[in-house]
Coordinates of C-alpha atoms in Angstrom, one line a residue:
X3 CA -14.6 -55.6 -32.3
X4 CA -12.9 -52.6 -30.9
X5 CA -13.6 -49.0 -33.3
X6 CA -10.7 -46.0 -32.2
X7 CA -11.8 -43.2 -34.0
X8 CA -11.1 -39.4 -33.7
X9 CA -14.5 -37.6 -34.9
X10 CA -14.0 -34.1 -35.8
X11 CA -16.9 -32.4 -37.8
X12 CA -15.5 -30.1 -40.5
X13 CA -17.0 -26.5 -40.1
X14 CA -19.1 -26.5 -42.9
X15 CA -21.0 -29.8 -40.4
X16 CA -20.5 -27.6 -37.3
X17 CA -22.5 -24.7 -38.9
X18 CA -25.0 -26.7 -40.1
X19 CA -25.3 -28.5 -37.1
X20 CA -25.5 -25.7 -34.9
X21 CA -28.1 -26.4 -32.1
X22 CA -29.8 -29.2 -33.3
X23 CA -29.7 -32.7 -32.5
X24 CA -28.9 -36.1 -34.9
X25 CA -32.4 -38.1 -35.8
X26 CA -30.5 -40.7 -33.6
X27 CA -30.7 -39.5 -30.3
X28 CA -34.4 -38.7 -30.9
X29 CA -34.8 -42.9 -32.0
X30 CA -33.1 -43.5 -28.6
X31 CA -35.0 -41.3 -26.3
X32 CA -38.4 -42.9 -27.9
X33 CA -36.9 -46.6 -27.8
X34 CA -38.3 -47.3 -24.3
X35 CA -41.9 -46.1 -25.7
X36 CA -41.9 -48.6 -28.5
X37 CA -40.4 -50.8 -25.6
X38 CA -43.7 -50.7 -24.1
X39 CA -46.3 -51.0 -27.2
X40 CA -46.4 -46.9 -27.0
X41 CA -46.8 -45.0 -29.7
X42 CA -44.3 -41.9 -29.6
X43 CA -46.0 -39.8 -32.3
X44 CA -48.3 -37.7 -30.0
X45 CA -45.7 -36.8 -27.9
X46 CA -43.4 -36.3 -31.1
X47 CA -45.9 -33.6 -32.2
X48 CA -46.2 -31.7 -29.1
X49 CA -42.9 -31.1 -28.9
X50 CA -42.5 -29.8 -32.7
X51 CA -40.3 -32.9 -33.4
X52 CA -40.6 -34.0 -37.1
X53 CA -41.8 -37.6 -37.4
X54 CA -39.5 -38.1 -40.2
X55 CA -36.9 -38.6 -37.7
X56 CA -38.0 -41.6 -36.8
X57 CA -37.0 -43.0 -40.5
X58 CA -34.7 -40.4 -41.7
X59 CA -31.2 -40.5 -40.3
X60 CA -30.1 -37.2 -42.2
X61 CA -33.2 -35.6 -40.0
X62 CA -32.0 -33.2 -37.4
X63 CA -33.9 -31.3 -34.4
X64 CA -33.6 -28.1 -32.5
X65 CA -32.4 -28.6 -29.3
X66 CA -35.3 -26.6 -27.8
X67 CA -37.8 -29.2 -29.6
X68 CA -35.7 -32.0 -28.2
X69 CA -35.6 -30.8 -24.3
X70 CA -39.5 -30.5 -24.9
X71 CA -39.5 -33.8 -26.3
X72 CA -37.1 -35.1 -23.2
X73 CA -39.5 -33.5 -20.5
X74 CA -43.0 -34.4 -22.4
X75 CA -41.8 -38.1 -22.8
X76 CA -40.7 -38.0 -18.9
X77 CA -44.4 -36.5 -17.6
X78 CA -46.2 -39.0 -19.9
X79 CA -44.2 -42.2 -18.5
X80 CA -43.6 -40.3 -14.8
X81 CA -40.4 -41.6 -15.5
X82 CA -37.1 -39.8 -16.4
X83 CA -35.2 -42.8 -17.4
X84 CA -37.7 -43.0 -20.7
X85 CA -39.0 -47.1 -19.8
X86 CA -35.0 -48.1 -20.4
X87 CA -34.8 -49.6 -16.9
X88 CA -36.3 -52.3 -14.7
X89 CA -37.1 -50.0 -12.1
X90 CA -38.6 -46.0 -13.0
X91 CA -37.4 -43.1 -12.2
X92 CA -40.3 -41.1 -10.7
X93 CA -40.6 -37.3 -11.3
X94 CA -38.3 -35.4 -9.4
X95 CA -35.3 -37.4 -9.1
X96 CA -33.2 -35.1 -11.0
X97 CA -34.0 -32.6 -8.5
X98 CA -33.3 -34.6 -6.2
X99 CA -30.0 -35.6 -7.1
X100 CA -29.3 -31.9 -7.7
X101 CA -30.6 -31.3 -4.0
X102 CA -28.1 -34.1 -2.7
X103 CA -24.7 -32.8 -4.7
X104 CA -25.2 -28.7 -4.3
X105 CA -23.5 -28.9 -0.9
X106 CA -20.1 -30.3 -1.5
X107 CA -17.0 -28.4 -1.5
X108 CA -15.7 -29.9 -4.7
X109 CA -16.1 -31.5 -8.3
X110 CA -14.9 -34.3 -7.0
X111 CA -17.0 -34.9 -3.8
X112 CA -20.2 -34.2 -6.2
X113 CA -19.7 -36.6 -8.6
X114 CA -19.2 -39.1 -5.7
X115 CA -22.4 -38.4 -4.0
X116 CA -24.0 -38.4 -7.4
X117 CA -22.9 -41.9 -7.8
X118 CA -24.2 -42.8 -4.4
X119 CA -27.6 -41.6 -5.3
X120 CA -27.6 -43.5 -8.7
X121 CA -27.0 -46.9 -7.0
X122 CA -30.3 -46.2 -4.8
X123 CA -32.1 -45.3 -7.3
X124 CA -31.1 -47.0 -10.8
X125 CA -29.3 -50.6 -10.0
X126 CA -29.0 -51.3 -13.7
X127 CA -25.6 -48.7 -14.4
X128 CA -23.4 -48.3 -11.6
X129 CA -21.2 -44.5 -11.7
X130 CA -17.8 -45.2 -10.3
X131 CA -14.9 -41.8 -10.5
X132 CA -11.1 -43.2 -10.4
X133 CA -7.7 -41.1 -10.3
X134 CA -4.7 -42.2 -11.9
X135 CA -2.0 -39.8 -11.3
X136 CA -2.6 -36.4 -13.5
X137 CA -5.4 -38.6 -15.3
X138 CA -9.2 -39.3 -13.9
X139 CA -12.1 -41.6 -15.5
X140 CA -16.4 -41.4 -15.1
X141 CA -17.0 -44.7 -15.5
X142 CA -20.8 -46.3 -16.3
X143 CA -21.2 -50.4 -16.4
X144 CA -24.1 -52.8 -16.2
X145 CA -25.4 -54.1 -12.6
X146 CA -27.5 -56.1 -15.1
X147 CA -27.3 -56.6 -18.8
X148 CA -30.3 -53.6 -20.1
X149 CA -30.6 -55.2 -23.5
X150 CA -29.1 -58.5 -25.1
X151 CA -27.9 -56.5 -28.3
X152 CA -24.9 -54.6 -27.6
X153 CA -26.5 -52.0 -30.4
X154 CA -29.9 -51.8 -29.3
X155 CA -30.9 -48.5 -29.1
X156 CA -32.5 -48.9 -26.0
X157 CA -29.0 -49.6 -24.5
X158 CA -27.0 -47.1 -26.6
X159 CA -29.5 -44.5 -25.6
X160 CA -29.2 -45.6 -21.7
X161 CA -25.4 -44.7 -21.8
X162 CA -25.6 -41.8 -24.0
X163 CA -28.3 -40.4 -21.4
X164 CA -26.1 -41.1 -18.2
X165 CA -23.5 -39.6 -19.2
X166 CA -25.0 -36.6 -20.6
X167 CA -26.7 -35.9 -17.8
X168 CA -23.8 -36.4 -15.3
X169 CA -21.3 -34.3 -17.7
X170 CA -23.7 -31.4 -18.2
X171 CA -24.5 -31.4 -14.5
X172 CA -20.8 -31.4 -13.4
X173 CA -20.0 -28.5 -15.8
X174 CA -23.4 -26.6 -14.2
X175 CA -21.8 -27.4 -10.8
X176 CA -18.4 -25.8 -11.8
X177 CA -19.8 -23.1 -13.4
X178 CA -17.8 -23.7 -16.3
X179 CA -17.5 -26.4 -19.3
X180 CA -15.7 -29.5 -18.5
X181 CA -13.1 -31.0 -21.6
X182 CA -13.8 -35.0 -21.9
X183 CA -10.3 -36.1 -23.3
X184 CA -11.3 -39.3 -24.5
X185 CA -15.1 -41.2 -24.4
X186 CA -14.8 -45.1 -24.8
X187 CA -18.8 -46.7 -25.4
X188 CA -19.7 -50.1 -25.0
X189 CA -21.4 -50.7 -28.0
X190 CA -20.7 -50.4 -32.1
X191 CA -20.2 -46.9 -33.5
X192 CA -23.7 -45.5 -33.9
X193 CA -24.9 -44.2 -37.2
X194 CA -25.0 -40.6 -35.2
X195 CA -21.6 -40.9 -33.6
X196 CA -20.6 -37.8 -35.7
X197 CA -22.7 -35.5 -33.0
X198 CA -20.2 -37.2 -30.1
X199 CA -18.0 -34.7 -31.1
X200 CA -20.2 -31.7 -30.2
X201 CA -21.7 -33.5 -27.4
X202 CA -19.3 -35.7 -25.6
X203 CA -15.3 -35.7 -27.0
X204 CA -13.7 -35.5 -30.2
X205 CA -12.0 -38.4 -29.5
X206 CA -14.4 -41.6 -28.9
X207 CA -13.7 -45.5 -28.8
X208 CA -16.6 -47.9 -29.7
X209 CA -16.8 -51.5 -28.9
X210 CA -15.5 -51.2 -25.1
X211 CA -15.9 -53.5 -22.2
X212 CA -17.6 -50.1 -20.4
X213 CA -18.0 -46.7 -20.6
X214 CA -14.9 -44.9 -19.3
X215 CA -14.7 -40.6 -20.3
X216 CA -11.5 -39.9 -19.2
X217 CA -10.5 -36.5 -18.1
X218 CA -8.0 -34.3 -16.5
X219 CA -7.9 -35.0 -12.4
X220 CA -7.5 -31.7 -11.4
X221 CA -11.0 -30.8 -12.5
X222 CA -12.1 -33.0 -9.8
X223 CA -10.7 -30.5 -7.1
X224 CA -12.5 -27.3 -9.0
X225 CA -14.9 -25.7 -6.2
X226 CA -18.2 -26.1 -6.6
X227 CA -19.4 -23.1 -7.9
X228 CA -23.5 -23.2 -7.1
X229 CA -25.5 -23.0 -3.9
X230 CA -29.8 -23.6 -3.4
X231 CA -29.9 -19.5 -4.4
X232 CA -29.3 -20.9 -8.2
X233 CA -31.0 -24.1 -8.3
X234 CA -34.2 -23.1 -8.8
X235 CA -33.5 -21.3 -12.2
X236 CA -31.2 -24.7 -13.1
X237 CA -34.7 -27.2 -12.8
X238 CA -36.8 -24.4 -14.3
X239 CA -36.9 -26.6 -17.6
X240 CA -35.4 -29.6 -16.2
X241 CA -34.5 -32.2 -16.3
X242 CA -34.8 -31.8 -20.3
X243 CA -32.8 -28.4 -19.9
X244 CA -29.3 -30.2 -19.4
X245 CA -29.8 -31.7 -22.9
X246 CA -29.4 -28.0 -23.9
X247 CA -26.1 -26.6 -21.9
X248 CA -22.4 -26.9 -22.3
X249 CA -22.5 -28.2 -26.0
X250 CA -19.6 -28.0 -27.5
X251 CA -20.9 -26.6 -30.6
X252 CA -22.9 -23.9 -29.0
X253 CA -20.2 -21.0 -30.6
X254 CA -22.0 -18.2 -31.0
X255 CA -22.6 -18.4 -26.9
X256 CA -18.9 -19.6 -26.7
X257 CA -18.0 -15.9 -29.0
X258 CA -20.2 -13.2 -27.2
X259 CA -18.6 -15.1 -23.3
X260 CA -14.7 -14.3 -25.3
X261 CA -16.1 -11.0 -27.0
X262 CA -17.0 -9.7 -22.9
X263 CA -14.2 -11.0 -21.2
X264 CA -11.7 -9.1 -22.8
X265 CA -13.5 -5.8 -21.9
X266 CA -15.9 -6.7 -19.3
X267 CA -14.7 -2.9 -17.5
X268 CA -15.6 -1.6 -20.4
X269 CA -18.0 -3.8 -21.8
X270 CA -19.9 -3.9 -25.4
X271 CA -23.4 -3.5 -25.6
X272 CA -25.8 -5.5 -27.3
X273 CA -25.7 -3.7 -30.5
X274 CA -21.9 -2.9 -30.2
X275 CA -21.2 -6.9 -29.9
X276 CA -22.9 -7.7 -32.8
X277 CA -21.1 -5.0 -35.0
X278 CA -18.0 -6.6 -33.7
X279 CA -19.3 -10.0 -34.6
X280 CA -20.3 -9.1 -38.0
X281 CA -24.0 -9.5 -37.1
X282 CA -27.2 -7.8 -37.0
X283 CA -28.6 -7.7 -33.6
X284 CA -31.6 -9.8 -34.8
X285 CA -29.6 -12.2 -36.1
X286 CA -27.0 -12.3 -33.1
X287 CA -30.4 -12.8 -30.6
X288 CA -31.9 -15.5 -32.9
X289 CA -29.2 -17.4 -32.7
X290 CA -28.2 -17.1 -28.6
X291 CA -31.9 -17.9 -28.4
X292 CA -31.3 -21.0 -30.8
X293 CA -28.7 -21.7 -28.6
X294 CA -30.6 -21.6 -25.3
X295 CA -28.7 -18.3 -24.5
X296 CA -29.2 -14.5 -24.2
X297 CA -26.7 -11.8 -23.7
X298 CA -28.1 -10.7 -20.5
X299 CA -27.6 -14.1 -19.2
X300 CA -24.3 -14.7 -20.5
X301 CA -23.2 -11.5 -18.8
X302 CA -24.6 -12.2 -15.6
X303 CA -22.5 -15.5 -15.9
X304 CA -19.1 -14.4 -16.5
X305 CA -19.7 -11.4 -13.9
X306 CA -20.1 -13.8 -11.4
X307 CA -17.7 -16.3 -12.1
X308 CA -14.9 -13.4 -11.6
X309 CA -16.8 -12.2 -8.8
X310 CA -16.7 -15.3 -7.1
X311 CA -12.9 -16.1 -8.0
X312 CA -12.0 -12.7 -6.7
X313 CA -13.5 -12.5 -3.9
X314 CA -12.7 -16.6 -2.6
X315 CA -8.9 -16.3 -3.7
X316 CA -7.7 -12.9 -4.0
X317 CA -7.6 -9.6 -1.3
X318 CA -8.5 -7.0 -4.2
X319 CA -11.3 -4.3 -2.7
X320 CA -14.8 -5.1 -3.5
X321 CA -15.0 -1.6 -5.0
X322 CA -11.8 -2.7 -7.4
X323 CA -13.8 -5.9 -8.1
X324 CA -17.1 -3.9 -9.0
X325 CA -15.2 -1.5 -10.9
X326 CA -13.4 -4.2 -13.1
X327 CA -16.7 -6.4 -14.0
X328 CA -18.3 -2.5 -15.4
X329 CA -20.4 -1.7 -12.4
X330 CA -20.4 2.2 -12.1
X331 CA -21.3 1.9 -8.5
X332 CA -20.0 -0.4 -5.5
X333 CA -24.0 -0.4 -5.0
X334 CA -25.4 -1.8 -8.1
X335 CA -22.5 -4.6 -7.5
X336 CA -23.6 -5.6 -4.5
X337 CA -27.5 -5.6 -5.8
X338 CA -26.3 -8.3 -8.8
X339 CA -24.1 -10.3 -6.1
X340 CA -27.2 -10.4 -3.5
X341 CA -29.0 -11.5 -6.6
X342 CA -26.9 -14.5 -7.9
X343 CA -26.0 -16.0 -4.0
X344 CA -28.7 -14.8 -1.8
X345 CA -25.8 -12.8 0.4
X346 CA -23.5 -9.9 0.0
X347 CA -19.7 -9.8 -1.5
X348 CA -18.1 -9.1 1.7
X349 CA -20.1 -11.4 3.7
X350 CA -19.6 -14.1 1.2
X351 CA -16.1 -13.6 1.1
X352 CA -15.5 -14.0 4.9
X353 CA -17.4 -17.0 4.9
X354 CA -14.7 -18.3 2.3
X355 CA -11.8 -16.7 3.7
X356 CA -12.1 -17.3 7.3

């Protein structure tokens, strides 16, 4: 039986909420280890995550607890699909599906050589992208039935997983986050299925033939915005990192990004940002830090997103460009640029403006 549902947390559940992850996702990530006869509450404890999640539904995590738990479960099973599939997947295929996306020109093209790579290396789900008109879906189905309970967590937690992982690292790849429209899951609405709306979409259908996110197609022909000169900071962490970026409910993050670009020339510092937020600087770096953020790195981000953008599509000087992001020298510009891509403005905008 089909289950339309639009889930929108109120604020009060968004503040509490903030940064943390339902009890349920942390039952799904272990499901493979029980699976197997393994007991999870080692690893549970290394990673700071509070057993009574395994019993308590109302139980919730910090994210950082749960990427440690993600990437502790992964080097114990040397295995980043958690036990969940008939065949492992070893240690280092996330970078190595990184590796084999970073070079297209497009959205798009990445997500099709990401699905490429998923049918060598995981047969059970099968990635397929489809346009229709102003309209696209990511769609995730079974080669193979993974569980015979539509609910099992094993198979809840499979899809949940693949599509995390694929969203998170298209929204890395465009430098930028990506709006799901619309999430349809094959299987019964989850007893977390509130978090879908920070994670995934606010608007989510249970009880589908297949997974289908549907978005809008021209975020398919968005340039991809990374090259090999930032991958190595993207795995530091990995792959349990991408369980910490482009949340939805990640607003503090989401405030100090708005708060700088409406006076990057200008811009606030630390201490003048919180003041305008109503916060105390300690609390506004707890909670960027809670947020796997900092206000450096945030910054540095939105500095070279407009870097990039002016220098690919418009003719403006890079001393105009340097000038506008805050830089009170064309040379202390061109240090941060050779920084983020390995090359400098000028030379990088030749190469995309031939």
């Amino acid at each position: 039986m089909k289950d339309s549902q639009l889930i929108r947390p109120s604020p009060s559940a968004e503040a509490t909420h903030r940064a943390t992850v339902a009890a349920g996702f942390v039952t799904g990530m272990v499901s493979g280890l029980h699976a197997r006869g393994i007991d999870p509450l080692p690893l549970l404890d290394a990673a700071g995550v509070p057993r009574a999640c395994l019993t308590d539904r109302d139980c919730r995590v910090a994210i950082a607890n749960y990427a440690a738990l993600y990437n502790g479960i992964v080097r114990h099973l040397d295995d980043e699909g958690f036990a969940l599939f008939s065949v492992p997947l070893r240690a280092g295929t996330f970078e190595f599906l990184c590796r084999g996306v970073i070079g297209s020109r497009t959205l798009g093209e990445a997500l099709e050589r990401a699905a490429r790579f998923l049918r060598l290396v995981l047969p059970d789900l099968s990635v397929t992208i489809k346009r229709d008109g102003a309209c696209a879906r990511l769609e995730i189905s079974e080669g193979r039935r993974l569980r015979s309970a539509s609910g099992d967590p094993c198979r809840v937690f499979a899809f949940e997983w693949l599509l995390r992982l694929l969203h998170g690292l298209a929204c890395w790849l465009a430098g930028r986050g990506l709006a799901l429209e619309e999430v349809r899951f094959p299987f019964p609405r989850p007893p977390h299925a509130a978090d879908y709306a920070l994670v995934y979409a606010e608007h989510s259908r249970f009880g589908e033939p297949t997974l289908a996110a549907r978005m809008d197609a021209a975020l398919l022909d968005l340039p991809v915005r990374r090259d090999e000169s930032d991958l190595a900071a993207f795995l530091e962490g990995g792959p349990g990192k991408i369980s910490m970026l482009y949340r939805r409910d990640r607003e503090m993050a989401r405030a100090v990004r708005e708060l700088l670009a409406g006076a990057l020339g200008s811009a606030p510092t630390f201490d003048e940002a919180a003041r305008q937020l109503r916060l105390s600087p300690r609390t506004l770096h707890r909670r960027l830090q809670e947020e796997g953020s900092s206000f450096r790195a945030i910054k540095d981000s939105l500095r070279r997103e407009i870097a990039l953008a002016r220098l690919e599509k418009t003719r403006q000087s890079v001393a105009d460009i340097a000038a506008h992001l805050g830089y009170s020298e064309p040379s202390a510009f061109f240090r941060a640029f050779q920084g983020w891509t390995g090359e400098g403005p000028s030379a990088h905008r030749k190469r995309h403006r031939p």
